[in-house]
């Protein structure tokens, strides 16, 4: 939080709360960000994202994007699947038994499930060119009804439990006091 940061009129004396060492350089415009890095032969990527909350993907045409000079590649879920890249990496659960983990595709395959879900990744020689090419991708959708109500959405969730139910029930039934 910026609470606790005080700038004088000359912006020379900056008092920072303990533990925040980055604020002084950021407030003075001396920060360094990934977008500031320029390397030889550097490429940039941009996602073509879904405008729909829920829709079936009927067709994707990346040809117009690939025709732009300076575009090196355009990837869809079909390309990732062919390369054996399917879902986002998952971390190991800390428990002995793990709950079912839903599929989290890197790029939408057949259906988009939220506004902004990535459909295609464009790689080009500059961020501006990659963005321009991403806008040229033509996707045909069949809109589906989105779930916008939490009660309805909870019907699509799953129940999961781990442990020894009998031992837990026994512990509660013999407890001196329980709170719920």
mmCIF file with all atom_site columns, N, CA, C and O in Angstrom, residues 29-56:
data_model
loop_
_atom_site.group_PDB
_atom_site.id
_atom_site.type_symbol
_atom_site.label_atom_id
_atom_site.label_alt_id
_atom_site.label_comp_id
_atom_site.label_asym_id
_atom_site.label_entity_id
_atom_site.label_seq_id
_atom_site.pdbx_PDB_ins_code
_atom_site.Cartn_x
_atom_site.Cartn_y
_atom_site.Cartn_z
_atom_site.occupancy
_atom_site.B_iso_or_equiv
_atom_site.pdbx_formal_charge
_atom_site.auth_seq_id
_atom_site.auth_comp_id
_atom_site.auth_asym_id
_atom_site.auth_atom_id
_atom_site.pdbx_PDB_model_num
ATOM 1   N N  . UNK A 1 29 ? 10.138  7.165   -11.118 1.00 0.00 ? 29 UNK A N  1
ATOM 2   C CA . UNK A 1 29 ? 10.194  6.820   -12.533 1.00 0.00 ? 29 UNK A CA 1
ATOM 3   C C  . UNK A 1 29 ? 11.431  6.047   -12.921 1.00 0.00 ? 29 UNK A C  1
ATOM 4   O O  . UNK A 1 29 ? 11.834  6.044   -14.083 1.00 0.00 ? 29 UNK A O  1
ATOM 5   N N  . UNK A 1 30 ? 12.052  5.380   -11.968 1.00 0.00 ? 30 UNK A N  1
ATOM 6   C CA . UNK A 1 30 ? 13.292  4.646   -12.238 1.00 0.00 ? 30 UNK A CA 1
ATOM 7   C C  . UNK A 1 30 ? 13.075  3.138   -12.223 1.00 0.00 ? 30 UNK A C  1
ATOM 8   O O  . UNK A 1 30 ? 14.036  2.372   -12.131 1.00 0.00 ? 30 UNK A O  1
ATOM 9   N N  . UNK A 1 31 ? 11.833  2.706   -12.289 1.00 0.00 ? 31 UNK A N  1
ATOM 10  C CA . UNK A 1 31 ? 11.553  1.273   -12.284 1.00 0.00 ? 31 UNK A CA 1
ATOM 11  C C  . UNK A 1 31 ? 11.956  0.636   -13.598 1.00 0.00 ? 31 UNK A C  1
ATOM 12  O O  . UNK A 1 31 ? 12.064  1.300   -14.629 1.00 0.00 ? 31 UNK A O  1
ATOM 13  N N  . UNK A 1 32 ? 12.207  -0.642  -13.561 1.00 0.00 ? 32 UNK A N  1
ATOM 14  C CA . UNK A 1 32 ? 12.519  -1.382  -14.786 1.00 0.00 ? 32 UNK A CA 1
ATOM 15  C C  . UNK A 1 32 ? 11.504  -2.501  -14.904 1.00 0.00 ? 32 UNK A C  1
ATOM 16  O O  . UNK A 1 32 ? 11.310  -3.279  -13.980 1.00 0.00 ? 32 UNK A O  1
ATOM 17  N N  . UNK A 1 33 ? 10.883  -2.608  -16.058 1.00 0.00 ? 33 UNK A N  1
ATOM 18  C CA . UNK A 1 33 ? 9.814   -3.559  -16.279 1.00 0.00 ? 33 UNK A CA 1
ATOM 19  C C  . UNK A 1 33 ? 10.155  -4.443  -17.473 1.00 0.00 ? 33 UNK A C  1
ATOM 20  O O  . UNK A 1 33 ? 10.985  -4.081  -18.306 1.00 0.00 ? 33 UNK A O  1
ATOM 21  N N  . UNK A 1 34 ? 9.508   -5.573  -17.582 1.00 0.00 ? 34 UNK A N  1
ATOM 22  C CA . UNK A 1 34 ? 9.750   -6.495  -18.695 1.00 0.00 ? 34 UNK A CA 1
ATOM 23  C C  . UNK A 1 34 ? 9.549   -5.776  -20.023 1.00 0.00 ? 34 UNK A C  1
ATOM 24  O O  . UNK A 1 34 ? 10.310  -5.972  -20.966 1.00 0.00 ? 34 UNK A O  1
ATOM 25  N N  . UNK A 1 35 ? 8.553   -4.897  -20.098 1.00 0.00 ? 35 UNK A N  1
ATOM 26  C CA . UNK A 1 35 ? 8.296   -4.178  -21.346 1.00 0.00 ? 35 UNK A CA 1
ATOM 27  C C  . UNK A 1 35 ? 9.436   -3.234  -21.720 1.00 0.00 ? 35 UNK A C  1
ATOM 28  O O  . UNK A 1 35 ? 9.533   -2.793  -22.862 1.00 0.00 ? 35 UNK A O  1
ATOM 29  N N  . UNK A 1 36 ? 10.312  -2.908  -20.767 1.00 0.00 ? 36 UNK A N  1
ATOM 30  C CA . UNK A 1 36 ? 11.448  -2.030  -21.040 1.00 0.00 ? 36 UNK A CA 1
ATOM 31  C C  . UNK A 1 36 ? 12.641  -2.785  -21.630 1.00 0.00 ? 36 UNK A C  1
ATOM 32  O O  . UNK A 1 36 ? 13.579  -2.156  -22.122 1.00 0.00 ? 36 UNK A O  1
ATOM 33  N N  . UNK A 1 37 ? 12.631  -4.095  -21.565 1.00 0.00 ? 37 UNK A N  1
ATOM 34  C CA . UNK A 1 37 ? 13.784  -4.886  -22.005 1.00 0.00 ? 37 UNK A CA 1
ATOM 35  C C  . UNK A 1 37 ? 13.742  -5.058  -23.524 1.00 0.00 ? 37 UNK A C  1
ATOM 36  O O  . UNK A 1 37 ? 12.723  -5.440  -24.088 1.00 0.00 ? 37 UNK A O  1
ATOM 37  N N  . UNK A 1 38 ? 14.852  -4.760  -24.164 1.00 0.00 ? 38 UNK A N  1
ATOM 38  C CA . UNK A 1 38 ? 14.976  -4.968  -25.607 1.00 0.00 ? 38 UNK A CA 1
ATOM 39  C C  . UNK A 1 38 ? 16.253  -5.746  -25.866 1.00 0.00 ? 38 UNK A C  1
ATOM 40  O O  . UNK A 1 38 ? 17.340  -5.305  -25.521 1.00 0.00 ? 38 UNK A O  1
ATOM 41  N N  . UNK A 1 39 ? 16.099  -6.924  -26.468 1.00 0.00 ? 39 UNK A N  1
ATOM 42  C CA . UNK A 1 39 ? 17.239  -7.784  -26.777 1.00 0.00 ? 39 UNK A CA 1
ATOM 43  C C  . UNK A 1 39 ? 17.297  -8.019  -28.282 1.00 0.00 ? 39 UNK A C  1
ATOM 44  O O  . UNK A 1 39 ? 16.272  -7.923  -28.977 1.00 0.00 ? 39 UNK A O  1
ATOM 45  N N  . UNK A 1 40 ? 18.472  -8.351  -28.808 1.00 0.00 ? 40 UNK A N  1
ATOM 46  C CA . UNK A 1 40 ? 18.560  -8.659  -30.245 1.00 0.00 ? 40 UNK A CA 1
ATOM 47  C C  . UNK A 1 40 ? 17.652  -9.852  -30.586 1.00 0.00 ? 40 UNK A C  1
ATOM 48  O O  . UNK A 1 40 ? 17.561  -10.808 -29.826 1.00 0.00 ? 40 UNK A O  1
ATOM 49  N N  . UNK A 1 41 ? 16.953  -9.749  -31.686 1.00 0.00 ? 41 UNK A N  1
ATOM 50  C CA . UNK A 1 41 ? 16.066  -10.804 -32.194 1.00 0.00 ? 41 UNK A CA 1
ATOM 51  C C  . UNK A 1 41 ? 14.937  -11.146 -31.219 1.00 0.00 ? 41 UNK A C  1
ATOM 52  O O  . UNK A 1 41 ? 14.372  -12.241 -31.271 1.00 0.00 ? 41 UNK A O  1
ATOM 53  N N  . UNK A 1 42 ? 14.589  -10.229 -30.355 1.00 0.00 ? 42 UNK A N  1
ATOM 54  C CA . UNK A 1 42 ? 13.501  -10.442 -29.392 1.00 0.00 ? 42 UNK A CA 1
ATOM 55  C C  . UNK A 1 42 ? 12.167  -10.508 -30.112 1.00 0.00 ? 42 UNK A C  1
ATOM 56  O O  . UNK A 1 42 ? 11.927  -9.771  -31.063 1.00 0.00 ? 42 UNK A O  1
ATOM 57  N N  . UNK A 1 43 ? 11.306  -11.391 -29.666 1.00 0.00 ? 43 UNK A N  1
ATOM 58  C CA . UNK A 1 43 ? 9.970   -11.519 -30.223 1.00 0.00 ? 43 UNK A CA 1
ATOM 59  C C  . UNK A 1 43 ? 8.946   -11.147 -29.153 1.00 0.00 ? 43 UNK A C  1
ATOM 60  O O  . UNK A 1 43 ? 9.244   -11.142 -27.960 1.00 0.00 ? 43 UNK A O  1
ATOM 61  N N  . UNK A 1 44 ? 7.736   -10.857 -29.591 1.00 0.00 ? 44 UNK A N  1
ATOM 62  C CA . UNK A 1 44 ? 6.642   -10.507 -28.679 1.00 0.00 ? 44 UNK A CA 1
ATOM 63  C C  . UNK A 1 44 ? 5.445   -11.387 -28.993 1.00 0.00 ? 44 UNK A C  1
ATOM 64  O O  . UNK A 1 44 ? 5.290   -11.868 -30.116 1.00 0.00 ? 44 UNK A O  1
ATOM 65  N N  . UNK A 1 45 ? 4.614   -11.600 -27.995 1.00 0.00 ? 45 UNK A N  1
ATOM 66  C CA . UNK A 1 45 ? 3.425   -12.431 -28.181 1.00 0.00 ? 45 UNK A CA 1
ATOM 67  C C  . UNK A 1 45 ? 2.182   -11.671 -27.755 1.00 0.00 ? 45 UNK A C  1
ATOM 68  O O  . UNK A 1 45 ? 2.231   -10.798 -26.890 1.00 0.00 ? 45 UNK A O  1
ATOM 69  N N  . UNK A 1 46 ? 1.072   -12.015 -28.367 1.00 0.00 ? 46 UNK A N  1
ATOM 70  C CA . UNK A 1 46 ? -0.225  -11.431 -28.022 1.00 0.00 ? 46 UNK A CA 1
ATOM 71  C C  . UNK A 1 46 ? -1.289  -12.509 -28.182 1.00 0.00 ? 46 UNK A C  1
ATOM 72  O O  . UNK A 1 46 ? -1.267  -13.275 -29.143 1.00 0.00 ? 46 UNK A O  1
ATOM 73  N N  . UNK A 1 47 ? -2.208  -12.560 -27.239 1.00 0.00 ? 47 UNK A N  1
ATOM 74  C CA . UNK A 1 47 ? -3.306  -13.524 -27.307 1.00 0.00 ? 47 UNK A CA 1
ATOM 75  C C  . UNK A 1 47 ? -4.515  -12.933 -28.015 1.00 0.00 ? 47 UNK A C  1
ATOM 76  O O  . UNK A 1 47 ? -4.861  -11.767 -27.794 1.00 0.00 ? 47 UNK A O  1
ATOM 77  N N  . UNK A 1 48 ? -5.147  -13.731 -28.847 1.00 0.00 ? 48 UNK A N  1
ATOM 78  C CA . UNK A 1 48 ? -6.490  -13.402 -29.345 1.00 0.00 ? 48 UNK A CA 1
ATOM 79  C C  . UNK A 1 48 ? -7.424  -14.002 -28.302 1.00 0.00 ? 48 UNK A C  1
ATOM 80  O O  . UNK A 1 48 ? -7.371  -15.202 -28.027 1.00 0.00 ? 48 UNK A O  1
ATOM 81  N N  . UNK A 1 49 ? -8.265  -13.152 -27.703 1.00 0.00 ? 49 UNK A N  1
ATOM 82  C CA . UNK A 1 49 ? -9.090  -13.590 -26.569 1.00 0.00 ? 49 UNK A CA 1
ATOM 83  C C  . UNK A 1 49 ? -10.573 -13.635 -26.927 1.00 0.00 ? 49 UNK A C  1
ATOM 84  O O  . UNK A 1 49 ? -11.034 -12.935 -27.827 1.00 0.00 ? 49 UNK A O  1
ATOM 85  N N  . UNK A 1 50 ? -11.296 -14.450 -26.186 1.00 0.00 ? 50 UNK A N  1
ATOM 86  C CA . UNK A 1 50 ? -12.720 -14.618 -26.422 1.00 0.00 ? 50 UNK A CA 1
ATOM 87  C C  . UNK A 1 50 ? -13.519 -13.392 -25.981 1.00 0.00 ? 50 UNK A C  1
ATOM 88  O O  . UNK A 1 50 ? -13.339 -12.904 -24.869 1.00 0.00 ? 50 UNK A O  1
ATOM 89  N N  . UNK A 1 51 ? -14.462 -12.949 -26.836 1.00 0.00 ? 51 UNK A N  1
ATOM 90  C CA . UNK A 1 51 ? -15.371 -11.886 -26.423 1.00 0.00 ? 51 UNK A CA 1
ATOM 91  C C  . UNK A 1 51 ? -16.616 -12.449 -25.726 1.00 0.00 ? 51 UNK A C  1
ATOM 92  O O  . UNK A 1 51 ? -17.462 -11.695 -25.265 1.00 0.00 ? 51 UNK A O  1
ATOM 93  N N  . UNK A 1 52 ? -16.714 -13.782 -25.665 1.00 0.00 ? 52 UNK A N  1
ATOM 94  C CA . UNK A 1 52 ? -17.912 -14.435 -25.115 1.00 0.00 ? 52 UNK A CA 1
ATOM 95  C C  . UNK A 1 52 ? -17.630 -15.071 -23.748 1.00 0.00 ? 52 UNK A C  1
ATOM 96  O O  . UNK A 1 52 ? -16.537 -15.576 -23.504 1.00 0.00 ? 52 UNK A O  1
ATOM 97  N N  . UNK A 1 53 ? -18.658 -15.084 -22.904 1.00 0.00 ? 53 UNK A N  1
ATOM 98  C CA . UNK A 1 53 ? -18.553 -15.739 -21.605 1.00 0.00 ? 53 UNK A CA 1
ATOM 99  C C  . UNK A 1 53 ? -18.643 -17.256 -21.743 1.00 0.00 ? 53 UNK A C  1
ATOM 100 O O  . UNK A 1 53 ? -18.080 -17.987 -20.928 1.00 0.00 ? 53 UNK A O  1
ATOM 101 N N  . UNK A 1 54 ? -19.359 -17.720 -22.734 1.00 0.00 ? 54 UNK A N  1
ATOM 102 C CA . UNK A 1 54 ? -19.502 -19.157 -22.976 1.00 0.00 ? 54 UNK A CA 1
ATOM 103 C C  . UNK A 1 54 ? -19.908 -19.333 -24.433 1.00 0.00 ? 54 UNK A C  1
ATOM 104 O O  . UNK A 1 54 ? -20.922 -18.788 -24.871 1.00 0.00 ? 54 UNK A O  1
ATOM 105 N N  . UNK A 1 55 ? -19.119 -20.057 -25.197 1.00 0.00 ? 55 UNK A N  1
ATOM 106 C CA . UNK A 1 55 ? -19.434 -20.276 -26.610 1.00 0.00 ? 55 UNK A CA 1
ATOM 107 C C  . UNK A 1 55 ? -18.649 -21.465 -27.135 1.00 0.00 ? 55 UNK A C  1
ATOM 108 O O  . UNK A 1 55 ? -17.585 -21.796 -26.633 1.00 0.00 ? 55 UNK A O  1
ATOM 109 N N  . UNK A 1 56 ? -19.225 -22.098 -28.149 1.00 0.00 ? 56 UNK A N  1
ATOM 110 C CA . UNK A 1 56 ? -18.535 -23.174 -28.850 1.00 0.00 ? 56 UNK A CA 1
ATOM 111 C C  . UNK A 1 56 ? -17.709 -22.528 -29.965 1.00 0.00 ? 56 UNK A C  1
ATOM 112 O O  . UNK A 1 56 ? -18.182 -21.620 -30.646 1.00 0.00 ? 56 UNK A O  1
#
